[in-house]
Tab-separated table of C-alpha atoms and ligand atoms in Angstrom:
chain	number	residue	atom	x	y	z
A	1154	MET	CA	-18.826	6.066	33.675
A	1155	GLU	CA	-15.826	3.633	34.395
A	1156	LYS	CA	-11.941	3.834	34.301
A	1157	ILE	CA	-9.334	1.361	34.193
A	1158	VAL	CA	-6.662	1.507	36.940
A	1159	ILE	CA	-3.306	-0.123	36.537
A	1160	GLU	CA	-0.440	-0.405	39.156
A	1161	GLY	CA	2.442	-0.591	36.443
A	1162	LYS	CA	5.897	-2.001	35.618
A	1163	THR	CA	4.783	-5.505	34.748
A	1164	LYS	CA	6.421	-7.741	32.486
A	1165	LEU	CA	3.727	-9.446	30.715
A	1166	LYS	CA	3.764	-13.433	30.729
A	1167	GLY	CA	1.614	-16.138	29.658
A	1168	GLU	CA	-1.145	-17.044	27.079
A	1169	VAL	CA	-3.996	-15.019	25.822
A	1170	THR	CA	-6.710	-16.111	23.595
A	1171	ILE	CA	-7.779	-13.887	20.908
A	1172	SER	CA	-11.449	-13.049	19.786
A	1173	GLY	CA	-13.120	-12.823	16.756
A	1174	ALA	CA	-12.169	-9.805	14.536
A	1175	LYS	CA	-14.505	-6.729	15.247
A	1176	ASN	CA	-14.058	-5.562	11.844
A	1177	ALA	CA	-15.162	-8.789	10.250
A	1178	ALA	CA	-18.168	-9.262	12.450
A	1179	VAL	CA	-19.356	-5.652	11.832
A	1180	ALA	CA	-19.475	-6.484	8.131
A	1181	ILE	CA	-20.849	-9.886	8.464
A	1182	LEU	CA	-23.847	-8.953	10.887
A	1183	PRO	CA	-25.181	-6.496	8.252
A	1184	ALA	CA	-24.559	-8.832	5.439
A	1185	THR	CA	-26.720	-11.525	6.899
A	1186	ILE	CA	-29.445	-9.164	5.602
A	1187	LEU	CA	-28.651	-10.415	1.894
A	1188	VAL	CA	-29.617	-13.915	3.123
A	1189	ASN	CA	-33.246	-14.524	3.172
A	1190	GLY	CA	-32.916	-17.131	5.897
A	1191	VAL	CA	-31.257	-17.944	9.310
A	1192	CYS	CA	-27.563	-18.032	9.734
A	1193	THR	CA	-25.709	-18.940	12.748
A	1194	ILE	CA	-22.403	-16.871	13.236
A	1195	ASP	CA	-19.782	-18.049	15.658
A	1196	ASN	CA	-16.726	-16.610	17.091
A	1197	ILE	CA	-18.407	-12.884	17.451
A	1198	PRO	CA	-16.770	-10.584	19.731
A	1199	ASP	CA	-18.650	-9.476	22.917
A	1200	ILE	CA	-18.216	-5.775	22.460
A	1201	SER	CA	-20.325	-2.583	22.479
A	1202	ASP	CA	-20.187	-2.384	18.473
A	1203	ILE	CA	-21.803	-5.661	18.266
A	1204	LYS	CA	-24.426	-4.918	20.831
A	1205	ILE	CA	-25.317	-1.818	18.969
A	1206	TYR	CA	-25.264	-3.521	15.735
A	1207	CYS	CA	-27.827	-5.873	17.118
A	1208	ASP	CA	-30.067	-3.340	18.239
A	1209	ILE	CA	-30.245	-1.668	14.997
A	1210	LEU	CA	-30.888	-5.125	13.159
A	1211	GLU	CA	-33.675	-5.641	15.640
A	1212	LYS	CA	-35.273	-2.425	14.765
A	1213	ILE	CA	-35.550	-3.256	11.255
A	1214	GLY	CA	-37.187	-6.636	11.901
A	1215	VAL	CA	-34.251	-9.056	12.128
A	1216	LYS	CA	-34.644	-11.555	14.916
A	1217	ILE	CA	-31.429	-12.305	16.972
A	1218	LYS	CA	-30.904	-14.980	19.403
A	1219	LYS	CA	-27.831	-15.217	21.535
A	1220	ILE	CA	-26.947	-19.050	21.721
A	1221	GLU	CA	-23.783	-18.700	23.708
A	1222	LYS	CA	-21.665	-15.802	24.491
A	1223	ASN	CA	-20.008	-15.513	21.056
A	1224	THR	CA	-22.502	-17.039	19.091
A	1225	LEU	CA	-25.476	-15.527	17.488
A	1226	GLN	CA	-28.508	-16.974	15.445
A	1227	ILE	CA	-29.877	-14.383	13.058
A	1228	ASP	CA	-33.041	-14.556	11.126
A	1229	THR	CA	-33.373	-12.105	8.369
A	1230	ARG	CA	-36.693	-13.461	6.645
A	1231	ASN	CA	-38.891	-10.533	7.990
A	1232	ILE	CA	-37.178	-7.145	7.238
A	1233	THR	CA	-39.665	-4.771	8.210
A	1234	SER	CA	-37.995	-1.505	7.456
A	1235	VAL	CA	-35.298	-0.196	5.408
A	1236	GLU	CA	-34.666	2.708	7.574
A	1237	ALA	CA	-31.891	2.693	10.232
A	1238	PRO	CA	-32.268	5.658	12.867
A	1239	LEU	CA	-29.273	8.113	13.223
A	1240	ASP	CA	-29.606	7.875	17.019
A	1241	LEU	CA	-28.058	4.448	16.609
A	1242	THR	CA	-26.009	4.704	13.242
A	1243	SER	CA	-24.217	7.677	14.752
A	1244	LYS	CA	-22.669	5.547	17.561
A	1245	PHE	CA	-20.272	3.700	15.317
A	1246	ARG	CA	-18.907	3.720	11.854
A	1247	ALA	CA	-19.770	0.295	10.544
A	1248	SER	CA	-23.465	1.205	10.645
A	1249	TYR	CA	-22.576	2.391	7.032
A	1250	TYR	CA	-22.969	-1.196	5.839
A	1251	LEU	CA	-26.475	-1.169	6.406
A	1252	THR	CA	-26.446	1.039	3.411
A	1253	GLY	CA	-25.014	-1.721	0.906
A	1254	ALA	CA	-26.965	-4.462	2.467
A	1255	LEU	CA	-30.218	-3.263	2.609
A	1256	LEU	CA	-29.762	-1.517	-0.851
A	1257	GLY	CA	-28.656	-5.259	-2.155
A	1258	ARG	CA	-31.689	-7.019	-0.774
A	1259	CYS	CA	-34.422	-4.276	-0.663
A	1260	LYS	CA	-33.063	-1.779	-3.382
A	1261	HIS	CA	-33.796	0.916	-0.931
A	1262	ALA	CA	-32.033	2.195	2.200
A	1263	ILE	CA	-32.335	5.206	4.704
A	1264	VAL	CA	-29.577	5.090	6.758
A	1265	GLY	CA	-28.363	7.999	9.497
A	1266	MET	CA	-24.876	8.958	9.003
A	1267	PRO	CA	-22.168	6.760	10.825
A	1268	GLY	CA	-20.352	8.046	13.743
A	1269	GLY	CA	-17.122	6.216	15.170
A	1270	CYS	CA	-13.615	7.041	16.051
A	1271	LYS	CA	-12.494	10.583	15.425
A	1272	LEU	CA	-9.695	10.091	13.158
A	1273	GLY	CA	-10.073	13.082	10.769
A	1274	ALA	CA	-12.331	13.284	7.872
A	1275	ARG	CA	-14.167	10.215	6.850
A	1276	PRO	CA	-16.007	11.032	3.729
A	1277	MET	CA	-18.232	8.248	1.964
A	1278	ASP	CA	-17.586	9.517	-1.713
A	1279	GLN	CA	-16.221	6.034	-2.726
A	1280	HIS	CA	-19.090	4.227	-1.196
A	1281	ILE	CA	-21.445	6.439	-3.204
A	1282	LYS	CA	-19.512	5.970	-6.321
A	1283	ALA	CA	-19.985	2.417	-5.962
A	1284	PHE	CA	-23.729	2.277	-5.154
A	1285	GLU	CA	-24.320	4.618	-8.151
A	1286	ALA	CA	-22.080	2.556	-10.542
A	1287	LEU	CA	-24.407	-0.250	-9.715
A	1288	GLY	CA	-27.284	2.037	-10.864
A	1289	ALA	CA	-28.650	3.527	-7.348
A	1290	LYS	CA	-29.680	6.933	-6.809
A	1291	VAL	CA	-28.073	8.500	-3.714
A	1292	GLU	CA	-29.305	11.365	-1.691
A	1293	THR	CA	-27.506	12.634	1.218
A	1294	GLU	CA	-29.022	15.154	3.249
A	1295	GLN	CA	-30.321	16.135	6.840
A	1296	GLY	CA	-27.883	13.760	8.418
A	1297	LYS	CA	-28.666	10.466	6.484
A	1298	ILE	CA	-27.987	8.940	3.169
A	1299	GLU	CA	-30.872	7.409	1.039
A	1300	VAL	CA	-29.919	4.971	-1.565
A	1301	LYS	CA	-32.676	3.529	-4.105
A	1302	ALA	CA	-32.678	1.458	-7.222
A	1303	LYS	CA	-35.181	-0.053	-9.467
A	1304	LYS	CA	-32.792	-2.733	-9.870
A	1305	LEU	CA	-28.975	-3.191	-9.505
A	1306	LYS	CA	-26.872	-3.971	-12.510
A	1307	GLY	CA	-23.292	-5.217	-12.267
A	1308	ASN	CA	-20.446	-2.719	-13.257
A	1309	SER	CA	-17.077	-2.194	-13.194
A	1310	ILE	CA	-16.109	0.119	-9.924
A	1311	TYR	CA	-12.794	1.693	-9.928
A	1312	LEU	CA	-12.197	2.874	-6.436
A	1313	ASP	CA	-9.922	5.969	-6.341
A	1314	ILE	CA	-8.316	5.228	-2.925
A	1315	VAL	CA	-8.095	1.853	-1.258
A	1316	SER	CA	-11.024	2.009	1.234
A	1317	VAL	CA	-12.033	-0.846	3.543
A	1318	GLY	CA	-15.483	0.618	4.150
A	1319	ALA	CA	-16.257	1.140	-0.001
A	1320	THR	CA	-14.835	-2.355	-0.692
A	1321	ILE	CA	-17.183	-3.962	1.758
A	1322	ASN	CA	-20.202	-1.670	0.609
A	1323	ALA	CA	-19.344	-2.292	-2.974
A	1324	MET	CA	-19.479	-5.954	-2.218
A	1325	LEU	CA	-22.732	-5.911	-0.272
A	1326	SER	CA	-24.541	-4.108	-3.059
A	1327	ALA	CA	-23.094	-6.384	-5.973
A	1328	VAL	CA	-23.893	-9.693	-4.536
A	1329	LEU	CA	-27.331	-9.791	-5.565
A	1330	ALA	CA	-27.164	-7.502	-8.488
A	1331	ASP	CA	-27.837	-8.599	-12.099
A	1332	GLY	CA	-24.525	-9.792	-13.827
A	1333	LEU	CA	-20.932	-9.087	-12.925
A	1334	SER	CA	-19.466	-6.409	-10.986
A	1335	THR	CA	-15.463	-5.881	-10.760
A	1336	ILE	CA	-14.089	-3.716	-7.765
A	1337	GLU	CA	-10.712	-2.357	-9.058
A	1338	ASN	CA	-8.220	-1.147	-6.296
A	1339	ALA	CA	-10.079	-2.973	-3.599
A	1340	ALA	CA	-8.844	-3.346	-0.121
A	1341	LYS	CA	-7.071	-6.236	0.782
A	1342	GLU	CA	-7.552	-6.481	4.627
A	1343	PRO	CA	-8.100	-9.933	6.383
A	1344	HIS	CA	-11.900	-8.766	6.978
A	1345	ILE	CA	-12.549	-8.276	3.293
A	1346	VAL	CA	-11.761	-11.855	2.969
A	1347	ASP	CA	-13.771	-13.151	5.662
A	1348	LEU	CA	-16.681	-11.286	4.454
A	1349	ALA	CA	-16.393	-12.709	0.939
A	1350	ASN	CA	-15.817	-16.251	2.432
A	1351	PHE	CA	-19.099	-15.648	4.698
A	1352	LEU	CA	-21.052	-14.465	1.615
A	1353	ASN	CA	-19.718	-17.511	-0.657
A	1354	LYS	CA	-20.595	-19.972	2.041
A	1355	MET	CA	-24.340	-18.607	1.502
A	1356	GLY	CA	-24.308	-19.178	-2.067
A	1357	ALA	CA	-22.500	-15.768	-3.510
A	1358	ASN	CA	-20.078	-15.844	-6.200
A	1359	ILE	CA	-16.983	-13.732	-5.323
A	1360	ILE	CA	-13.353	-14.220	-6.580
A	1361	GLY	CA	-10.301	-12.420	-5.795
A	1362	ALA	CA	-11.350	-11.143	-2.395
A	1363	GLY	CA	-7.675	-10.242	-0.650
A	1364	THR	CA	-6.110	-9.267	-3.947
A	1365	ASP	CA	-6.994	-5.646	-5.508
A	1366	ARG	CA	-9.368	-7.070	-8.113
A	1367	ILE	CA	-12.661	-8.539	-6.721
A	1368	ARG	CA	-15.090	-10.082	-9.154
A	1369	ILE	CA	-18.595	-10.414	-8.039
A	1370	GLN	CA	-21.051	-12.505	-10.483
A	1371	GLY	CA	-24.608	-11.535	-9.189
A	1372	VAL	CA	-26.631	-14.542	-8.038
A	1373	LYS	CA	-30.484	-14.373	-7.652
A	1374	GLU	CA	-30.445	-15.060	-3.931
A	1375	LEU	CA	-28.432	-16.065	-1.134
A	1376	LYS	CA	-30.263	-18.705	0.930
A	1377	ASN	CA	-27.596	-21.606	1.991
A	1378	GLU	CA	-28.613	-21.463	5.829
A	1379	GLY	CA	-25.543	-22.389	7.831
A	1380	THR	CA	-23.164	-21.752	10.581
A	1381	TYR	CA	-19.978	-19.426	9.867
A	1382	SER	CA	-17.293	-18.463	12.208
A	1383	VAL	CA	-15.654	-15.015	12.081
A	1384	VAL	CA	-11.787	-14.846	11.561
A	1385	PRO	CA	-9.756	-14.074	14.639
A	1386	ASP	CA	-9.007	-10.396	15.050
A	1387	GLN	CA	-5.624	-9.350	13.600
A	1388	ILE	CA	-5.589	-5.969	15.510
A	1389	GLU	CA	-6.388	-7.557	18.912
A	1390	ALA	CA	-3.494	-10.175	18.356
A	1391	GLY	CA	-1.105	-7.149	17.145
A	1392	THR	CA	-2.225	-5.223	20.188
A	1393	PHE	CA	-0.820	-8.090	22.472
A	1394	MET	CA	2.412	-8.759	20.368
A	1395	LEU	CA	3.110	-5.093	20.991
A	1396	ALA	CA	2.388	-5.287	24.586
A	1397	ALA	CA	4.682	-7.883	25.088
A	1398	VAL	CA	7.435	-6.070	23.524
A	1399	ALA	CA	6.674	-2.787	25.491
A	1400	THR	CA	6.786	-4.549	28.623
A	1401	ARG	CA	9.798	-6.900	27.727
A	1402	GLY	CA	7.592	-9.825	28.524
A	1403	ASP	CA	6.913	-13.361	26.698
A	1404	ILE	CA	3.321	-13.846	25.670
A	1405	THR	CA	1.824	-16.789	23.745
A	1406	ILE	CA	-0.846	-15.448	21.453
A	1407	LYS	CA	-3.466	-18.219	20.673
A	1408	ASN	CA	-6.207	-18.151	18.165
A	1409	CYS	CA	-4.602	-16.037	15.602
A	1410	ILE	CA	-3.779	-16.307	11.895
A	1411	THR	CA	0.056	-15.854	11.736
A	1412	LYS	CA	-0.268	-14.683	8.083
A	1413	HIS	CA	-2.090	-11.976	8.901
A	1414	LEU	CA	0.426	-10.707	11.531
A	1415	GLU	CA	3.397	-10.506	9.325
A	1416	PRO	CA	3.556	-6.825	8.822
A	1417	ILE	CA	3.660	-6.759	12.878
A	1418	THR	CA	6.052	-9.260	13.270
A	1419	ALA	CA	8.798	-8.215	10.830
A	1420	LYS	CA	8.726	-4.723	12.442
A	1421	ILE	CA	9.255	-6.280	15.795
A	1422	ILE	CA	11.869	-8.268	14.971
A	1423	GLU	CA	13.616	-5.372	13.646
A	1424	MET	CA	13.069	-3.781	16.815
A	1425	GLY	CA	14.777	-6.729	18.798
A	1426	ALA	CA	11.988	-8.858	19.822
A	1427	GLU	CA	11.695	-12.719	19.282
A	1428	VAL	CA	8.827	-14.062	17.388
A	1429	GLU	CA	8.198	-17.812	17.211
A	1430	ASP	CA	5.344	-19.090	15.055
A	1431	LEU	CA	4.027	-22.201	17.064
A	1432	GLY	CA	2.312	-23.600	14.153
A	1433	GLY	CA	-1.367	-24.024	13.762
A	1434	ASP	CA	-2.818	-20.755	15.216
A	1435	ALA	CA	-0.370	-19.480	18.090
A	1436	ILE	CA	2.479	-17.243	18.206
A	1437	ARG	CA	5.095	-16.223	20.980
A	1438	VAL	CA	6.442	-13.074	21.261
A	1439	SER	CA	9.040	-11.983	23.777
A	1440	CYS	CA	11.532	-9.129	24.201
A	1441	ALA	CA	14.466	-9.545	26.631
A	1442	LYS	CA	15.696	-6.021	26.184
A	1443	ARG	CA	15.025	-2.517	25.383
A	1444	PRO	CA	13.545	-2.283	21.942
A	1445	ASN	CA	15.584	-0.640	19.155
A	1446	LYS	CA	14.169	2.508	17.414
A	1447	ALA	CA	12.647	2.229	13.956
A	1448	ASN	CA	10.541	3.987	11.703
A	1449	VAL	CA	6.721	2.813	10.583
A	1450	LYS	CA	4.707	4.349	7.933
A	1451	THR	CA	1.003	2.878	8.089
A	1452	LEU	CA	-0.465	1.549	4.801
A	1453	PRO	CA	-3.479	-0.468	3.820
A	1454	TYR	CA	-3.074	-4.297	4.169
A	1455	PRO	CA	-0.309	-5.751	3.862
A	1456	GLY	CA	1.279	-2.776	5.183
A	1457	PHE	CA	1.520	-1.748	8.719
A	1458	PRO	CA	-1.873	-1.406	9.891
A	1459	THR	CA	-3.073	2.117	11.172
A	1460	ASP	CA	-5.205	0.425	13.829
A	1461	LEU	CA	-2.138	-0.617	15.720
A	1462	GLN	CA	-0.095	2.717	15.249
A	1463	PRO	CA	-0.926	4.158	18.643
A	1464	GLN	CA	0.184	0.726	20.352
A	1465	MET	CA	3.389	0.934	18.321
A	1466	GLY	CA	3.488	4.451	19.553
A	1467	VAL	CA	3.891	3.060	22.997
A	1468	VAL	CA	7.148	0.715	22.161
A	1469	MET	CA	8.532	3.831	20.356
A	1470	ALA	CA	8.254	5.947	23.391
A	1471	ILE	CA	10.446	3.713	25.381
A	1472	ALA	CA	12.843	2.424	22.784
A	1473	ASN	CA	16.628	2.946	22.424
A	1474	GLY	CA	16.843	5.948	20.010
A	1475	THR	CA	14.572	8.115	17.919
A	1476	SER	CA	11.773	6.458	16.108
A	1477	VAL	CA	9.335	8.143	13.491
A	1478	ILE	CA	5.855	7.155	12.527
A	1479	SER	CA	4.194	8.431	9.605
A	1480	GLU	CA	0.459	8.074	9.346
A	1481	SER	CA	-0.802	7.660	5.822
A	1482	ILE	CA	-4.687	6.518	6.513
A	1483	TRP	CA	-5.967	9.104	9.021
A	1484	ASP	CA	-5.389	12.876	9.634
A	1485	SER	CA	-5.845	12.707	13.207
A	1486	ARG	CA	-4.340	9.482	14.813
A	1487	PHE	CA	-1.790	11.108	17.150
A	1488	GLN	CA	-4.037	12.343	19.994
A	1489	TYR	CA	-2.677	9.570	22.298
A	1490	ALA	CA	0.683	11.412	22.091
A	1491	GLU	CA	-0.255	14.113	24.581
A	1492	GLU	CA	-1.450	11.360	26.906
A	1493	LEU	CA	1.893	9.689	26.602
A	1494	ASN	CA	3.876	12.635	27.299
A	1495	LYS	CA	1.722	13.143	30.410
A	1496	MET	CA	3.603	9.901	31.606
A	1497	GLY	CA	7.028	11.055	30.623
A	1498	ALA	CA	7.146	10.315	26.986
A	1499	LYS	CA	8.916	12.560	24.621
A	1500	ILE	CA	6.927	12.726	21.457
A	1501	THR	CA	6.341	15.390	18.849
A	1502	ALA	CA	3.404	15.066	16.486
A	1503	ASN	CA	3.042	17.251	13.637
A	1504	GLY	CA	0.010	16.700	11.617
A	1505	LYS	CA	0.398	13.002	10.440
A	1506	VAL	CA	4.212	12.556	11.379
A	1507	ALA	CA	5.433	11.771	15.024
A	1508	VAL	CA	8.749	11.753	16.116
A	1509	PHE	CA	9.375	9.579	19.421
A	1510	GLU	CA	12.531	10.385	21.281
A	1511	GLY	CA	12.923	7.182	23.247
A	1512	VAL	CA	12.869	7.731	27.066
A	1513	ASP	CA	14.039	5.218	29.602
A	1514	LYS	CA	10.920	4.741	31.641
A	1515	LEU	CA	7.262	6.125	31.673
A	1516	VAL	CA	5.504	7.038	34.844
A	1517	GLY	CA	1.809	6.659	35.724
A	1518	ALA	CA	-0.762	9.420	35.232
A	1519	PRO	CA	-4.411	10.017	34.463
A	1520	VAL	CA	-4.899	9.704	30.836
A	1521	PHE	CA	-7.798	9.953	28.580
A	1522	ALA	CA	-8.638	7.854	25.490
A	1523	SER	CA	-9.400	9.698	22.446
A	1524	ASP	CA	-10.430	6.520	20.715
A	1525	LEU	CA	-10.534	2.964	20.419
A	1526	ARG	CA	-6.828	2.091	19.482
A	1527	ALA	CA	-5.592	5.117	21.540
A	1528	GLY	CA	-7.363	3.501	24.558
A	1529	ALA	CA	-5.491	0.248	24.211
A	1530	ALA	CA	-2.234	1.932	23.653
A	1531	LEU	CA	-2.527	4.041	27.103
A	1532	VAL	CA	-3.521	0.491	28.780
A	1533	ILE	CA	-0.188	-0.805	27.689
A	1534	ALA	CA	1.607	2.403	28.739
A	1535	GLY	CA	-0.125	1.852	32.064
A	1536	ILE	CA	1.482	-1.681	32.500
A	1537	VAL	CA	4.811	-0.476	31.311
A	1538	ALA	CA	4.884	2.700	33.249
A	1539	GLU	CA	6.266	2.909	37.373
A	1540	GLY	CA	3.104	3.775	39.628
A	1541	THR	CA	-0.545	4.163	38.936
A	1542	THR	CA	-2.116	5.023	35.628
A	1543	GLN	CA	-5.728	5.737	35.376
A	1544	VAL	CA	-7.402	5.523	31.940
A	1545	TYR	CA	-10.551	7.430	31.637
A	1546	ASN	CA	-13.104	7.351	28.545
A	1547	VAL	CA	-12.993	3.515	28.547
A	1548	GLN	CA	-16.269	3.204	26.644
A	1549	HIS	CA	-13.883	3.711	23.387
A	1550	ILE	CA	-11.919	0.598	24.426
A	1551	ASP	CA	-15.169	-1.465	25.053
A	1552	ARG	CA	-16.032	-0.909	21.430
A	1553	GLY	CA	-13.433	-3.009	20.185
A	1554	TYR	CA	-11.983	-5.229	22.991
A	1555	GLU	CA	-13.426	-8.182	24.691
A	1556	ASN	CA	-12.755	-8.372	28.240
A	1557	ILE	CA	-9.472	-6.144	27.963
A	1558	GLU	CA	-8.588	-6.066	31.528
A	1559	GLU	CA	-9.355	-9.824	32.118
A	1560	LYS	CA	-7.134	-10.930	29.409
A	1561	PHE	CA	-4.327	-8.414	30.463
A	1562	ALA	CA	-4.902	-9.635	34.107
A	1563	LYS	CA	-4.268	-13.211	33.325
A	1564	LEU	CA	-0.849	-12.108	31.721
A	1565	GLY	CA	0.135	-10.617	35.129
A	1566	ALA	CA	-0.862	-6.811	34.707
A	1567	LYS	CA	-2.320	-5.340	37.998
A	1568	ILE	CA	-5.371	-3.769	36.195
A	1569	THR	CA	-8.945	-3.112	37.468
A	1570	ARG	CA	-11.796	-1.463	36.449
A	1571	VAL	CA	-13.609	0.891	38.745
A	1572	LYS	CA	-16.592	3.161	38.588
A	1573	GLU	CA	-15.778	6.874	38.386
A	1574	ILE	CA	-16.656	8.791	41.097
B	2804	EPZ	C1	-11.929	0.888	8.257
B	2804	EPZ	O1	-12.533	2.096	8.456
B	2804	EPZ	C2	-11.815	0.281	10.167
B	2804	EPZ	N1	-13.162	0.543	10.389
B	2804	EPZ	C3	-10.965	1.221	10.540
B	2804	EPZ	O2	-10.703	0.584	12.064
B	2804	EPZ	C4	-9.476	1.265	10.001
B	2804	EPZ	O3	-8.633	2.261	10.676
B	2804	EPZ	C5	-9.553	1.595	8.516
B	2804	EPZ	O4	-10.533	0.815	7.865
B	2804	EPZ	C6	-8.181	1.578	7.685
B	2804	EPZ	O5	-7.762	0.296	7.755
B	2804	EPZ	C7	-13.851	-0.781	10.350
B	2804	EPZ	O6	-13.413	-1.571	9.725
B	2804	EPZ	C8	-15.255	-0.723	10.907
B	2804	EPZ	P1	-11.265	3.447	4.767
B	2804	EPZ	P2	-12.914	3.030	7.161
B	2804	EPZ	O7	-12.469	3.573	4.120
B	2804	EPZ	O8	-13.707	1.768	6.478
B	2804	EPZ	C9	-10.483	7.802	2.964
B	2804	EPZ	C10	-10.580	0.656	14.286
B	2804	EPZ	O9	-9.685	1.092	15.138
B	2804	EPZ	N2	-12.035	7.643	2.567
B	2804	EPZ	O10	-10.535	2.573	4.507
B	2804	EPZ	O11	-13.796	4.068	7.536
B	2804	EPZ	C11	-10.491	7.914	4.621
B	2804	EPZ	O12	-10.756	9.432	4.948
B	2804	EPZ	C12	-11.047	1.495	12.981
B	2804	EPZ	O13	-11.032	-0.364	14.323
B	2804	EPZ	C13	-12.231	8.684	1.555
B	2804	EPZ	O14	-11.607	9.490	1.323
B	2804	EPZ	O15	-11.707	3.340	6.665
B	2804	EPZ	C14	-9.168	7.421	4.964
B	2804	EPZ	O16	-8.262	8.309	4.972
B	2804	EPZ	C15	-10.760	2.840	13.273
B	2804	EPZ	N3	-13.574	8.170	1.018
B	2804	EPZ	C16	-8.966	6.329	3.874
B	2804	EPZ	O17	-9.768	6.555	2.748
B	2804	EPZ	C17	-14.375	7.410	1.000
B	2804	EPZ	O18	-15.500	7.140	0.452
B	2804	EPZ	C18	-9.092	4.795	4.231
B	2804	EPZ	O19	-10.605	4.563	4.842
B	2804	EPZ	C19	-13.927	6.199	1.842
B	2804	EPZ	C20	-12.662	6.460	2.760
């Protein structure tokens, strides 16, 4: 086991380059199953969720060659099994995309129930609704989901709630179905658009991704072999934007899509930060004074992302005045509040609402990451705080951030990773 140790009170300054988006890559990797051929995928983040995904894909016959650190060549011509084992699928959430991808290609999938961050109830009823709408029979028992169809037929799928995962699974299972499918009340996140771009490049016929109505005209096969580059990670970019504000630093964030960052940009400007769009793919964020209080409600894209809520919580913990966060996506995303309180924050979390009474300073302490984004928030808090912070459970952080301590160290943070004794 490892921990991250931070000597704090550093104003972060300099440039950071954003990696490819975790939540796009974990959808595109299984989507390659729909392509009966060889794809080269570039800008894949070097994170543990991707390593586990590759292990699962190899177990079902996919051949994967690492061409470079962030480039994989994926050969899906010979799928040997439609069963993905529970011991691997339970390690992360996005394993549930294997269900849609295997159903689409093989008309049969047996996939162990997914794991992932413990953020409250994470049901799959909307995914199941989509599979059934296309004609599949679904059974969930003994910790796995089995979906089977003689053939898949396009249909209208109306999602009761906006779900990223259900939108992606509906897309994956509809791409090779007969006829037209429409997904109404679809999620609009950048990774949905990125998946549609990848599939279209491989020969799919998807329009409307990024709106709440996605139309998928089924095609017989996907076979355009080629290279695709994963979109930059909106959440990683937002993490560094919020780190700049929390530390009253000045960071230029490269390889990002500024449009995707608008919900964060608007909020941090309201809190007193300066944001400069440097054109192309870079943005500069600085904050010369203590940030102002603000209120945030997390919402599906283009609302303020839940995956940046804990990092925003650090900014609010040291802001001038009292701020409130209402979490509308997950039941249990304030587990980091107790850890920040160990560092001197004054946060009262009650269910899906937390009140942040801003304090002058945080003080280093041993803290425990409960999940991926909580872990990133605690790292930022450690850089803000006086003294030494030790962040435990770093395996959560490694699931979604490539080289987190190297990137922060390059910005001036005194941060190291050490083996726990
Ligand atoms: C994705 O999770 C992301 N994960 C999460 O990121 C992110 O927090 C979430 O979307 C919201 O943006 C991946 O992309 C791998 P949902 P997902 O289906 O797809 C309810 C991170 O830190 N729901 O959009 O699982 C659900 O309980 C991770 O990178 C149902 O009720 O989220 C939640 O309240 C954490 N029934 C809401 O919908 C369903 O069938 C949104 O969930 C599906 C979901």
